[in-house]
Short mmCIF file of C-alpha atoms and ligand atoms in Angstrom, two decimals:
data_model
loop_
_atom_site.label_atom_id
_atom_site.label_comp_id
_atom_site.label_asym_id
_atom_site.label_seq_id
_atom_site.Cartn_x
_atom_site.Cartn_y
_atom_site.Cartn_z
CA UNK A 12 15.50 -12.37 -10.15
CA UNK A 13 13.55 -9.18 -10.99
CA UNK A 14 16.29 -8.02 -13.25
CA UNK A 15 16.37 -10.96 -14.89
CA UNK A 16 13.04 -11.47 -15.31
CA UNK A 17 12.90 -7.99 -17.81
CA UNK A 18 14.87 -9.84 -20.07
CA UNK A 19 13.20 -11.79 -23.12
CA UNK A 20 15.86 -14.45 -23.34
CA UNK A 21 16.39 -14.98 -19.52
CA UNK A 22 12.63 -15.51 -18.72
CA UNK A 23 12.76 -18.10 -21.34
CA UNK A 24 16.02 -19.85 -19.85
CA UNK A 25 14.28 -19.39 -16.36
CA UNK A 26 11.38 -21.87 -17.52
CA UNK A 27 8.42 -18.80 -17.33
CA UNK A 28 6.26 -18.70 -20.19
CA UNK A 29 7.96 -18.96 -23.68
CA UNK A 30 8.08 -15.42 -24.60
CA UNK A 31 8.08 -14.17 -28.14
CA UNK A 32 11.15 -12.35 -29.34
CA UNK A 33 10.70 -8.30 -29.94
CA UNK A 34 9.04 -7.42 -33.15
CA UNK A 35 12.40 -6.05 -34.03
CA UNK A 36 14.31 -9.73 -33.91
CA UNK A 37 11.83 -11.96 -34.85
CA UNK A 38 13.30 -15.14 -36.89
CA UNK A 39 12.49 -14.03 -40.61
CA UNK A 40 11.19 -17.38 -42.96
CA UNK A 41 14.05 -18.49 -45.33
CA UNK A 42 17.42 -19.64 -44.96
CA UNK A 43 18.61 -20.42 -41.19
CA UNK A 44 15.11 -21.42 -40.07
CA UNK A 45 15.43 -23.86 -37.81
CA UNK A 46 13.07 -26.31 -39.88
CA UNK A 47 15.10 -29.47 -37.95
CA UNK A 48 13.46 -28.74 -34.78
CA UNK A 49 9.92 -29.09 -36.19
CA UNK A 50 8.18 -31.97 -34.89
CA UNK A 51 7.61 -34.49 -37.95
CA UNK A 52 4.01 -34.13 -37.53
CA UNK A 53 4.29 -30.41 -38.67
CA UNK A 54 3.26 -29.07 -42.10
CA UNK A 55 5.61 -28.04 -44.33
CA UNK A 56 6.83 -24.68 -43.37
CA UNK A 57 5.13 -21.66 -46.19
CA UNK A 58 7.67 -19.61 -47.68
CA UNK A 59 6.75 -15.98 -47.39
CA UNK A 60 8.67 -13.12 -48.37
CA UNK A 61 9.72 -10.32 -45.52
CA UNK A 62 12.21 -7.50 -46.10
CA UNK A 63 15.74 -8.36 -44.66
CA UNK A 64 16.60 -6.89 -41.41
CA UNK A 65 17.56 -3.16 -41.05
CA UNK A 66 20.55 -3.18 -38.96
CA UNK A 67 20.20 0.28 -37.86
CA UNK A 68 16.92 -0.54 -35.98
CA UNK A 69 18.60 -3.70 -34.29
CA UNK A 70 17.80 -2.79 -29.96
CA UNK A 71 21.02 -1.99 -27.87
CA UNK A 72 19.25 -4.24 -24.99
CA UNK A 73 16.40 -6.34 -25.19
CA UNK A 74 12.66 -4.41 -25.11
CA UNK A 75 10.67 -4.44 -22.12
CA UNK A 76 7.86 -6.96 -22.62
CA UNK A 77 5.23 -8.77 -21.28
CA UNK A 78 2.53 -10.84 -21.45
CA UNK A 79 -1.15 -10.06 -19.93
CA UNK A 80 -3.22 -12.83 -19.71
CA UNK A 81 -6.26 -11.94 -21.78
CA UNK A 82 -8.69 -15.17 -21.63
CA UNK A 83 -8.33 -19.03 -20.16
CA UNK A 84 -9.97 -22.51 -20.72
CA UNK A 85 -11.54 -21.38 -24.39
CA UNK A 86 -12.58 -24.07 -26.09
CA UNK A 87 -12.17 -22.10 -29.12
CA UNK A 88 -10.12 -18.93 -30.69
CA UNK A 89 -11.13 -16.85 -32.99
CA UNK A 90 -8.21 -14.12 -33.54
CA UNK A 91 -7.78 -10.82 -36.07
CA UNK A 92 -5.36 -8.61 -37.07
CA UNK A 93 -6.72 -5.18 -38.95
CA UNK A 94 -3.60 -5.42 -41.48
CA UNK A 95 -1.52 -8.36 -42.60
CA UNK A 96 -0.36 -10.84 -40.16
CA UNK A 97 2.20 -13.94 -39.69
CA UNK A 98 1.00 -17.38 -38.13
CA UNK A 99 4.32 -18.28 -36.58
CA UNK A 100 5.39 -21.65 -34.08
CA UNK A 101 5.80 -19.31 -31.04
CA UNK A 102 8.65 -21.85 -29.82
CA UNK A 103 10.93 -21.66 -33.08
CA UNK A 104 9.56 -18.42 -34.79
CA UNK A 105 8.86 -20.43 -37.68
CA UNK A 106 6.45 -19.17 -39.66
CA UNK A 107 3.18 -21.05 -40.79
CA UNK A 108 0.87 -19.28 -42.49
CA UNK A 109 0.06 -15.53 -43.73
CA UNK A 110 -3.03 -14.11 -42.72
CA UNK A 111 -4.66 -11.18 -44.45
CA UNK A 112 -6.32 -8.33 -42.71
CA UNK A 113 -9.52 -9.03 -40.95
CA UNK A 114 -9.11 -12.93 -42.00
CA UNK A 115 -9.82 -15.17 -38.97
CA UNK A 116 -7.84 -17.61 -36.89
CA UNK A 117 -9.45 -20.39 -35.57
CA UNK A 118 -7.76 -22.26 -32.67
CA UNK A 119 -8.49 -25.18 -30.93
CA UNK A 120 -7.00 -27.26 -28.25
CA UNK A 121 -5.06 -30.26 -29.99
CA UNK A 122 -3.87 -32.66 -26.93
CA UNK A 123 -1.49 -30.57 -25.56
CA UNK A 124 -0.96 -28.41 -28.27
CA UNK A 125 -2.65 -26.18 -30.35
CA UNK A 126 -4.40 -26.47 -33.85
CA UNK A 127 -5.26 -23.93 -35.94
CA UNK A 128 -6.90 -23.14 -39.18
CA UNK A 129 -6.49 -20.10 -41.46
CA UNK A 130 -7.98 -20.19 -44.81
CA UNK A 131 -7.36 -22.72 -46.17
CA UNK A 132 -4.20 -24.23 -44.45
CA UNK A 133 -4.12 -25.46 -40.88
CA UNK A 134 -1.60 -27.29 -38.77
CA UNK A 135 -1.10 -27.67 -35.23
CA UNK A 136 1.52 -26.61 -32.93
CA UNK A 137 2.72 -26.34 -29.60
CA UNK A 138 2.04 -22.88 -28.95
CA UNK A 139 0.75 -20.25 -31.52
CA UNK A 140 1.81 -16.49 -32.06
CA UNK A 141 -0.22 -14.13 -33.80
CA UNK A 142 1.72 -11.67 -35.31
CA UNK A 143 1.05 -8.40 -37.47
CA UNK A 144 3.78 -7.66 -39.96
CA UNK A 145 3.98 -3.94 -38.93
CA UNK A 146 3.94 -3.76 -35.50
CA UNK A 147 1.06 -0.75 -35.68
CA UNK A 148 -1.69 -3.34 -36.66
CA UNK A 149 -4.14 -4.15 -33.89
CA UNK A 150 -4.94 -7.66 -33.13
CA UNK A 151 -8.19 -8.41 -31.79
CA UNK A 152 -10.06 -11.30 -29.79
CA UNK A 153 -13.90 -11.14 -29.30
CA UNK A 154 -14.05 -8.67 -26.44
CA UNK A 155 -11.09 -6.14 -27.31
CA UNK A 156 -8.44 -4.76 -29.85
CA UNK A 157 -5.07 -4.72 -28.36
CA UNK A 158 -1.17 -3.71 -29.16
CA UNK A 159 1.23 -5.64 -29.87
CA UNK A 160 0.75 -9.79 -30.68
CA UNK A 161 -1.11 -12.57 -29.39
CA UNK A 162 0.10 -16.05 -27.74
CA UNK A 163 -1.81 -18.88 -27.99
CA UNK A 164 -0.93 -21.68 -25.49
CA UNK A 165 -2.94 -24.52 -24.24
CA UNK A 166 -4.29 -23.56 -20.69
CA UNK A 167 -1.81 -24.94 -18.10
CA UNK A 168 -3.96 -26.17 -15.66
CA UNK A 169 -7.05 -26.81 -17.90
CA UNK A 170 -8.71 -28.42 -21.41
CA UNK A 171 -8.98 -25.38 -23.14
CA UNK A 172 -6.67 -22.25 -24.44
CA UNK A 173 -5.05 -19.32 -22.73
CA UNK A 174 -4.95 -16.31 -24.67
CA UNK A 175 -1.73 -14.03 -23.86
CA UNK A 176 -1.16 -10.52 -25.59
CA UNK A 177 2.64 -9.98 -25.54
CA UNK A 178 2.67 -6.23 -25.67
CA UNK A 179 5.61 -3.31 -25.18
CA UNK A 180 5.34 -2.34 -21.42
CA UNK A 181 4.39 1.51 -22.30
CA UNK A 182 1.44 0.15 -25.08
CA UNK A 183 0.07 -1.72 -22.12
CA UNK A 184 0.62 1.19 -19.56
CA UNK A 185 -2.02 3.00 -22.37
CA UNK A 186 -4.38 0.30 -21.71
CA UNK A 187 -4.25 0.41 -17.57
CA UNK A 188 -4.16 4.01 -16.45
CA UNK A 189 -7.24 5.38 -17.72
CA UNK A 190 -9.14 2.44 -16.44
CA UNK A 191 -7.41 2.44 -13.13
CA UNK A 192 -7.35 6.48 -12.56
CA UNK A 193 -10.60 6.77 -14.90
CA UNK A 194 -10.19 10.19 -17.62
CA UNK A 195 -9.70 13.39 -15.32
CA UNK A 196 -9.42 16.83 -16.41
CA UNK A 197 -5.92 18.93 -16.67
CA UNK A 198 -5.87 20.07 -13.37
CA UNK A 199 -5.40 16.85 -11.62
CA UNK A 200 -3.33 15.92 -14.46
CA UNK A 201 -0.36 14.87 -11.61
CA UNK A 202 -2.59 12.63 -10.34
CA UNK A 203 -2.37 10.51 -13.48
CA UNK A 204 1.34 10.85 -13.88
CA UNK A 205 1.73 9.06 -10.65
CA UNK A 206 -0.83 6.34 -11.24
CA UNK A 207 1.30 6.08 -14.40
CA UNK A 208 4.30 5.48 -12.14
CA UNK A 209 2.75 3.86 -9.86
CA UNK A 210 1.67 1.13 -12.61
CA UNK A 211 4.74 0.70 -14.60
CA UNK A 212 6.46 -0.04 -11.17
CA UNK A 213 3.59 -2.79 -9.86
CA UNK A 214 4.22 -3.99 -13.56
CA UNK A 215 7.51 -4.80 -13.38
CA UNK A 216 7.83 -5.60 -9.96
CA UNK A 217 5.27 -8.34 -10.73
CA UNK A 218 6.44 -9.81 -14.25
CA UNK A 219 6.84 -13.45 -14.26
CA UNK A 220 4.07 -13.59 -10.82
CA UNK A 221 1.73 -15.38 -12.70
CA UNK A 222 4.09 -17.82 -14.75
CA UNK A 223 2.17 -21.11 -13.09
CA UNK A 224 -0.48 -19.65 -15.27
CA UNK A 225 1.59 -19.33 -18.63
CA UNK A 226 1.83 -15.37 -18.28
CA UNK A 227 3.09 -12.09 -16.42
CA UNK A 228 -0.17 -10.23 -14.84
CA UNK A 229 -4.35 -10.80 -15.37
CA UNK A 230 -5.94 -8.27 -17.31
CA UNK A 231 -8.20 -7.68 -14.27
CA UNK A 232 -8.26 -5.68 -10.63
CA UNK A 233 -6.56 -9.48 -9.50
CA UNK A 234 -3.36 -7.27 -11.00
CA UNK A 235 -4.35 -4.34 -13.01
CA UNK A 236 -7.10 -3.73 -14.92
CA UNK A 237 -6.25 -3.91 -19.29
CA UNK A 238 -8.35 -3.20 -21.04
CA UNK A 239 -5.95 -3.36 -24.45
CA UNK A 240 -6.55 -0.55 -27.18
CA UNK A 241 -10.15 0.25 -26.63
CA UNK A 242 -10.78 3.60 -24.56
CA UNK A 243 -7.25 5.02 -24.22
CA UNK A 244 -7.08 8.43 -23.51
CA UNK A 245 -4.84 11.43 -24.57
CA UNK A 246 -4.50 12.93 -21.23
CA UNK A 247 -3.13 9.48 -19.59
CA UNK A 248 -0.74 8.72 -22.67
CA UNK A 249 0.61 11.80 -22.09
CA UNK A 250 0.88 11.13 -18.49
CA UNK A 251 2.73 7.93 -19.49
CA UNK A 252 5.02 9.71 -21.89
CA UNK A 253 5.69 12.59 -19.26
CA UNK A 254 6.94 10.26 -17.10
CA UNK A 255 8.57 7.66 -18.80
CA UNK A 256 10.92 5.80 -18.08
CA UNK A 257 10.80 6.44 -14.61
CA UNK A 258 9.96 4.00 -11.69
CA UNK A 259 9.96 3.89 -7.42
CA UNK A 260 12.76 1.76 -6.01
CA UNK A 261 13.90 1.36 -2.52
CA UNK A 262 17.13 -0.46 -1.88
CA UNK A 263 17.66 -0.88 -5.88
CA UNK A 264 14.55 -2.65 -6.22
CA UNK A 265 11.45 -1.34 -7.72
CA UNK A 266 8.54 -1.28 -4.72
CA UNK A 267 5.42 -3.32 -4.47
CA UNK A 268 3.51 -0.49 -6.00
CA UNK A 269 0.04 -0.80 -4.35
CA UNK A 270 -2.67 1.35 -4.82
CA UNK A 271 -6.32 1.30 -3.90
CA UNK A 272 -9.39 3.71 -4.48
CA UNK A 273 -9.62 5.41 -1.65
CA UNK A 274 -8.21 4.93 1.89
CA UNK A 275 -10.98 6.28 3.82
CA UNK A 276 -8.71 8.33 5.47
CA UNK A 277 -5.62 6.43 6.82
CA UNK A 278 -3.53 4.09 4.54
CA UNK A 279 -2.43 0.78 6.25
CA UNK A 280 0.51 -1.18 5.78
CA UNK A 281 0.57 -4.74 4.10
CA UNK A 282 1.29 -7.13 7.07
CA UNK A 283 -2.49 -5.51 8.42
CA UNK A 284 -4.23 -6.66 5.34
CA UNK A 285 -3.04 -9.93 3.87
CA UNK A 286 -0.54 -12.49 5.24
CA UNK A 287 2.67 -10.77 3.77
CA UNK A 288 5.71 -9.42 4.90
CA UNK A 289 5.71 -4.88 5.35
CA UNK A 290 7.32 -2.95 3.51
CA UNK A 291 9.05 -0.16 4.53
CA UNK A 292 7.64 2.56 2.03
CA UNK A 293 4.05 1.02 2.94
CA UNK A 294 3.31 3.10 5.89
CA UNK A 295 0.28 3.94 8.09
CA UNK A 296 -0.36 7.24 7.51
CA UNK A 297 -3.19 9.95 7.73
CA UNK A 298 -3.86 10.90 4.13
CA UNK A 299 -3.75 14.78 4.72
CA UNK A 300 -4.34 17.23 6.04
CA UNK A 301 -6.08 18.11 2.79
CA UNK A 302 -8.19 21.31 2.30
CA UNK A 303 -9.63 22.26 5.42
CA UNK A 304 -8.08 20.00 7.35
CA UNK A 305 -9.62 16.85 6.39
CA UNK A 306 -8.19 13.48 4.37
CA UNK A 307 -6.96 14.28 0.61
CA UNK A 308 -9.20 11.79 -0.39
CA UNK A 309 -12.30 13.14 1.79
CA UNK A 310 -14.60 14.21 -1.39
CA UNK A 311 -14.39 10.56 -2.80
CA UNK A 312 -17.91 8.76 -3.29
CA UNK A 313 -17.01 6.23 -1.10
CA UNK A 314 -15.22 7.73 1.07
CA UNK A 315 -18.13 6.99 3.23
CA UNK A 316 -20.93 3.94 2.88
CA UNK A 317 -23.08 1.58 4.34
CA UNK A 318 -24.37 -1.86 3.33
CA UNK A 319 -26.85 -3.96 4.52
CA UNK A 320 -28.57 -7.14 4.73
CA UNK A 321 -31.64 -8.78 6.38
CA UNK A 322 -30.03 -11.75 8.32
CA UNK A 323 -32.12 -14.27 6.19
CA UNK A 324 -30.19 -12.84 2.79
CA UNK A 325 -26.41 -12.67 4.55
CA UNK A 326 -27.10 -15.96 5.98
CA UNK A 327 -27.62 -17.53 2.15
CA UNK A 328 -24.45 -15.70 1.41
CA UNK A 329 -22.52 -16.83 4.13
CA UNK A 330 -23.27 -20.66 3.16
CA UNK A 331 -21.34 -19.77 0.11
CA UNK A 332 -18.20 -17.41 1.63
CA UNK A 333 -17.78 -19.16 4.52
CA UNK A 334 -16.65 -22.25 3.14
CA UNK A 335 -15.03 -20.67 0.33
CA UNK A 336 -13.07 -18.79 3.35
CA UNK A 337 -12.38 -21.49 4.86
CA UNK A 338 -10.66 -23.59 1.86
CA UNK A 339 -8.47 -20.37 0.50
CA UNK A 340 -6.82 -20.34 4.25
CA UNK A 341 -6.40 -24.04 4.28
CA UNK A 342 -4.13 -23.06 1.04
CA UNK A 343 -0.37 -23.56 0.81
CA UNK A 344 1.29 -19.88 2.36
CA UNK A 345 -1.64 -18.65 4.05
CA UNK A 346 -0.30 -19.86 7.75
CA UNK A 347 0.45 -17.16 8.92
CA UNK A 348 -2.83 -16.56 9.63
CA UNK A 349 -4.77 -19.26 9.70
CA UNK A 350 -5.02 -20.46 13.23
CA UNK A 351 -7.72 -20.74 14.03
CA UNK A 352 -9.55 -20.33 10.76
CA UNK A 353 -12.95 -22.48 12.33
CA UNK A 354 -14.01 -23.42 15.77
CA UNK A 355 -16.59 -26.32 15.34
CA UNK A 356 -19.76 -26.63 17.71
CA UNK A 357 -20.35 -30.05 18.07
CA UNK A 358 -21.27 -31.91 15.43
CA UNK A 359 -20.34 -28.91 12.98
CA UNK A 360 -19.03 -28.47 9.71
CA UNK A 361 -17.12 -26.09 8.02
CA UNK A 362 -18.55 -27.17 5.21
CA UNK A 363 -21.90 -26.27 6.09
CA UNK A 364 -22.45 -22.63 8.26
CA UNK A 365 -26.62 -23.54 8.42
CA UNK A 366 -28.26 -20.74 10.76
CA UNK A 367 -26.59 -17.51 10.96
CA UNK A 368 -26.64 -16.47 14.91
CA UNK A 369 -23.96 -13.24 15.56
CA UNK A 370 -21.32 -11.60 14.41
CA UNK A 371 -18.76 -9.73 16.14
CA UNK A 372 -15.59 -7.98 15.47
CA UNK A 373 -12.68 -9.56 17.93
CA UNK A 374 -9.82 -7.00 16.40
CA UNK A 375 -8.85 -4.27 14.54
CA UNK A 376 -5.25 -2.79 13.24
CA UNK A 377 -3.79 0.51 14.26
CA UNK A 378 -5.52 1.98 10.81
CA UNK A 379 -9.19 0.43 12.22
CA UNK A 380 -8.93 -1.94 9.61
CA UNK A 381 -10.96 -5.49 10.63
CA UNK A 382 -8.08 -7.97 12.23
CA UNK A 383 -10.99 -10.63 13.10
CA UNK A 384 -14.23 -11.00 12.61
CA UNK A 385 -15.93 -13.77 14.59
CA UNK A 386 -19.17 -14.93 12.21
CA UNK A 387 -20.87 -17.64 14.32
CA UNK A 388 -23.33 -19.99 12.89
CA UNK A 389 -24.82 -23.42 14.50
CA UNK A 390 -21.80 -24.76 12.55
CA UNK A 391 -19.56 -23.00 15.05
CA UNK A 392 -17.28 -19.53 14.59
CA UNK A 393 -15.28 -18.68 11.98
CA UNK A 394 -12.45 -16.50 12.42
CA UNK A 395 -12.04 -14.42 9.22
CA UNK A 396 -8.95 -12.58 8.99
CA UNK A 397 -7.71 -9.27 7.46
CA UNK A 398 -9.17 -8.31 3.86
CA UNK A 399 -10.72 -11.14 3.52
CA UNK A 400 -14.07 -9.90 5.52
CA UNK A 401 -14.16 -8.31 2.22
CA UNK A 402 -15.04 -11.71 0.25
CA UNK A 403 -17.37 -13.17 2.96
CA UNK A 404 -19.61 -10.14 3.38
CA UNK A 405 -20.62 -10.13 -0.14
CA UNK A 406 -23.21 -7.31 -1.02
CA UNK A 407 -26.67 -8.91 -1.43
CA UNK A 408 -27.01 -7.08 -4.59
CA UNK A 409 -23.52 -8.21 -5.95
CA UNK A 410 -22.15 -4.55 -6.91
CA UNK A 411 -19.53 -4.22 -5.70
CA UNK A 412 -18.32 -8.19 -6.27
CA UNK A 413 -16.59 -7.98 -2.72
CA UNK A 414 -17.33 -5.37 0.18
CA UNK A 415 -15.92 -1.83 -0.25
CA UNK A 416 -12.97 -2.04 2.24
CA UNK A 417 -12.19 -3.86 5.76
CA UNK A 418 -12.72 -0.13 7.54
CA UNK A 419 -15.87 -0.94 9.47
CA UNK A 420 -18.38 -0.31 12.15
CA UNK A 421 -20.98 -3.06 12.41
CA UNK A 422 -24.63 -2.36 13.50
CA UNK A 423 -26.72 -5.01 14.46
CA UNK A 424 -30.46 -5.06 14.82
CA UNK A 425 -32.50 -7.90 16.85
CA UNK A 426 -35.62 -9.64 17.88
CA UNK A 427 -34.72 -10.59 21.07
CA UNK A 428 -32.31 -13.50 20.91
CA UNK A 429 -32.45 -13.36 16.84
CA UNK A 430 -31.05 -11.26 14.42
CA UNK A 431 -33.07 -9.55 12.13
CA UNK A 432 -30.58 -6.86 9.80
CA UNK A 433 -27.05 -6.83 9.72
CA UNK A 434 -24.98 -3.67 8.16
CA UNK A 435 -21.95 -2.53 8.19
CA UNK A 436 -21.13 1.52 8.11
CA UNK A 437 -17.45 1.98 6.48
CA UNK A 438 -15.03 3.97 5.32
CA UNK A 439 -12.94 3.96 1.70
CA UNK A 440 -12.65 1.45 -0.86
CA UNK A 441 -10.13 -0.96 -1.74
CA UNK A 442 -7.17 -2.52 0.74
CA UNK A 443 -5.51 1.11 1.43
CA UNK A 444 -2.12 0.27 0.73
CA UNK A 445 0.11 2.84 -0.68
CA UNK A 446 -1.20 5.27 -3.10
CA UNK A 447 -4.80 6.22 -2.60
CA UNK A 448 -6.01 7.17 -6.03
CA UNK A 449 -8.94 9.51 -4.82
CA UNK A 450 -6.20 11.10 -2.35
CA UNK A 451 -3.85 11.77 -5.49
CA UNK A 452 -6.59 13.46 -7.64
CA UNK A 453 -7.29 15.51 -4.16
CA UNK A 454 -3.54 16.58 -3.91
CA UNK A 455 -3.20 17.36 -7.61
CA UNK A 456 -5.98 19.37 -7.74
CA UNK A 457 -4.56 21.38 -4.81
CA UNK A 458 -1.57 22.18 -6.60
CA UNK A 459 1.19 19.02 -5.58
CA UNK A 460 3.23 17.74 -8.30
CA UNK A 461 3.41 13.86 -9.43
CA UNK A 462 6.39 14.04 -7.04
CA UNK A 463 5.19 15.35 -4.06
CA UNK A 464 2.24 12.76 -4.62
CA UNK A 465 4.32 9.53 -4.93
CA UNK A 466 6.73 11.25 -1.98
CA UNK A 467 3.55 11.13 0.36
CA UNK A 468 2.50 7.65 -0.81
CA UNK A 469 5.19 5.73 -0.91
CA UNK A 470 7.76 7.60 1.35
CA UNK A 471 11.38 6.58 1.18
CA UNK A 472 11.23 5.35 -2.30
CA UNK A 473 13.13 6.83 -5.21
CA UNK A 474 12.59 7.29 -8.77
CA UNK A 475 14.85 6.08 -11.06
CA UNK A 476 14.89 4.67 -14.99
CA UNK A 477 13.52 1.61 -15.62
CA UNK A 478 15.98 -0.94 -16.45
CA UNK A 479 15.59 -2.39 -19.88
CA UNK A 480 14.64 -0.21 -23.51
CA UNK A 481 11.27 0.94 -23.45
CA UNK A 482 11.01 1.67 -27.64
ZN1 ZN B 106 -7.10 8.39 0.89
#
């Protein structure tokens, strides 16, 4: 399935989001156009001239692609390229209109299709590409300039329009790494070369997760943060070129490539934070002994916190999370876990948590990580489980969005039989599986190579070439 999911053709055949064919093979206009598949309704297809194929450039295999999900539900488009640009039917390659640098593209949904308007012609169609005739043209959105070409599809499980950029998997590496890793200097350089393994392996281990959605990955932390061609940074491209095209595998797969902040100390393994299956390169593990004994990731800002609340502002949180809790465990998958998810007092409602009266952590994991935290209310107790204390104990002040990690001690402060402040003093930020980033700058800058770094992180995995052509 993975292996077949790198391929262009195959994730079309599989039914995952109608992927655009490489730069390199796109249908030209002109004779052979498949003009009979057009829907009657169509314009009539514009005739533009291209230069003919150059055979010498034809790809061996088929280039490693995929497509980020930039935007959803928009009621509108408006879309760019910096150069000239083709309009094309993303289903037939057929193409629509020619677009001249800077000129917009205005797209709207159209039923369950998609019209569009450039200059002066328009047309509608079932999906949309957006593509620049030379393939070093940025296209840009209101937000960002990115690599590569646009999809335009109407949102799958909504009114509006999802905006996909189908970019080559080492353009969009450019556009993760120094937003995941952030811009360090030479001598932790390592560091970066493994977050640039580390990525290109959660990549492709990952295309084709979000195909309910009409793409591969978000452009967010839900997968990896994209941030297109805006802010990419020498050192990490070079990362990405020094280690291209090299990825972790264990058992001839590529690994769930994980990787979180910082650890606070001891990395955990995946069954301990959501309901998943472990992994056997997903260890708990000490991250160290670093300088001086302590964790490699020891110097990190967060490596320890505290947050707090006064129990009147948790409790107006908790009438938001708790439910919210409640409704993601009642999903489809999420039984491993969920029983008991809610414990009613009489007369209670999920639905409705009303006074906040204790809290109390029931388990941990081997790592320290929260198992179960009991949050009783005169609703009744609910039992939240693994990382997701993280999305019920919101910060008051919203900054983080979620709490820092589920490595906690919880203090407590009454008035007799009420509480009157709630905080929790923790350790590390993120879920702590596999690599923690703040631990790999900590090891680079003492001198271990990328390897040694993804050895320690992911032990038992092996690097190996990506399978499919990179350029
Ligand atoms: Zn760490």
């Amino acid at each position: 399935m993975l292996a077949g999911l790198l391929l262009v053709c195959a994730l079309v055949a599989c039914g995952g989001p109608k992927r655009l064919p490489p730069l390199a093979t796109t249908p030209r206009p002109g004779p052979g156009v498949q003009d009979d598949a057009t829907p009657p309704a169509m314009p009539a297809p514009v005739e533009h001239p291209s230069p003919p194929p150059i055979p010498w450039l034809e790809p061996a295999e088929p280039l490693l692609l995929l497509g980020v999900g930039l935007l959803e539900d928009q009621r509108r488009l408006e879309l760019r390229c910096e150069g000239a640009a083709w309009v094309r039917d993303a289903a037939s390659g057929r193409t629509l209109a020619a677009l001249a640098a800077g000129e917009p593209l205005l797209c709207r949904r159209d039923g369950g299709g998609v019209a569009w308007e450039a200059g002066r012609e328009q047309g509608s169609a079932a999906s949309l590409a957006l593509q620049p005739i030379d393939p070093g043209f940025l296209v840009s959105a209101p937000g960002g300039s990115y690599r590569g070409e646009f999809l335009v599809i109407p949102s799958p499980r909504a009114n509006g329009l999802t905006l996909v950029n189908n970019v080559e998997l080492e353009d969009y590496l450019k556009g993760v790494v120094p937003w995941e890793i952030g811009r360090p200097d030479a001598s932790r350089f390592d560091a970066v070369c493994a977050q640039a393994v580390a990525a290109r392996t959660y990549t492709i281990s990952h295309l084709g997760a979000r195909q309910a959605q009409g793409f591969d990955l978000f452009a967010t932390v839900m997968d990896q943060v994209y941030k297109g061609a805006i802010g990419e940074d020498a050192r990490c491209n070079e990362a990405i070129a020094a280690t291209a095209p090299l990825v972790l595998r264990h058992g001839g797969r590529e690994i769930q490539a994980y990787y979180s902040s910082c650890c606070g100390g001891t990395s955990t393994t995946v069954a301990e934070v959501w309901p998943k299956d472990d992994e056997p390169y997903l260890q708990r593990r000490a991250d160290g002994p670093g300088p001086g004994g302590t964790a490699w990731c020891a110097d990190a800002p967060y490596y320890h916190w505290r947050e707090a609340w006064s129990a009147r502002a948790l409790e107006g949180i908790l009438q938001r999370t708790l439910p919210e809790y409640v409704r993601y465990m009642a999903q489809a998958g999420r039984g491993g876990w969920a029983a008991p998810t809610f414990t009613p007092a009489r007369g209670g409602s999920a639905d409705r948590p009303g006074a906040l009266r204790d809290l109390e952590i029931r388990r941990r994991t081997p790592s320290g990580r929260i198992t179960e935290l009991a949050v009783t209310t005169e609703a009744g107790t609910y039992h939240v489980r693994g990382d997701r204390v993280r999305w019920v104990l919101v910060p008051a002040s919203g900054k983080p969005a979620i709490l820092r990690s589920a490595l906690f001690e919880l203090e407590l402060v009454r008035d007799g039989d009420r509480l009157r402040e709630v905080a929790v003093r923790g350790r590390g930020f993120g879920h702590g599986i596999g690599l923690c980033q703040t631990g790999a700058l900590g090891m680079a800058a003492a001198g271990r190579s990328w390897r040694e770094i993804l050895a320690h992180y992911y032990p038992g995995a092996v690097l190996e070439p990506v399978k499919g052509r990179l350029r």
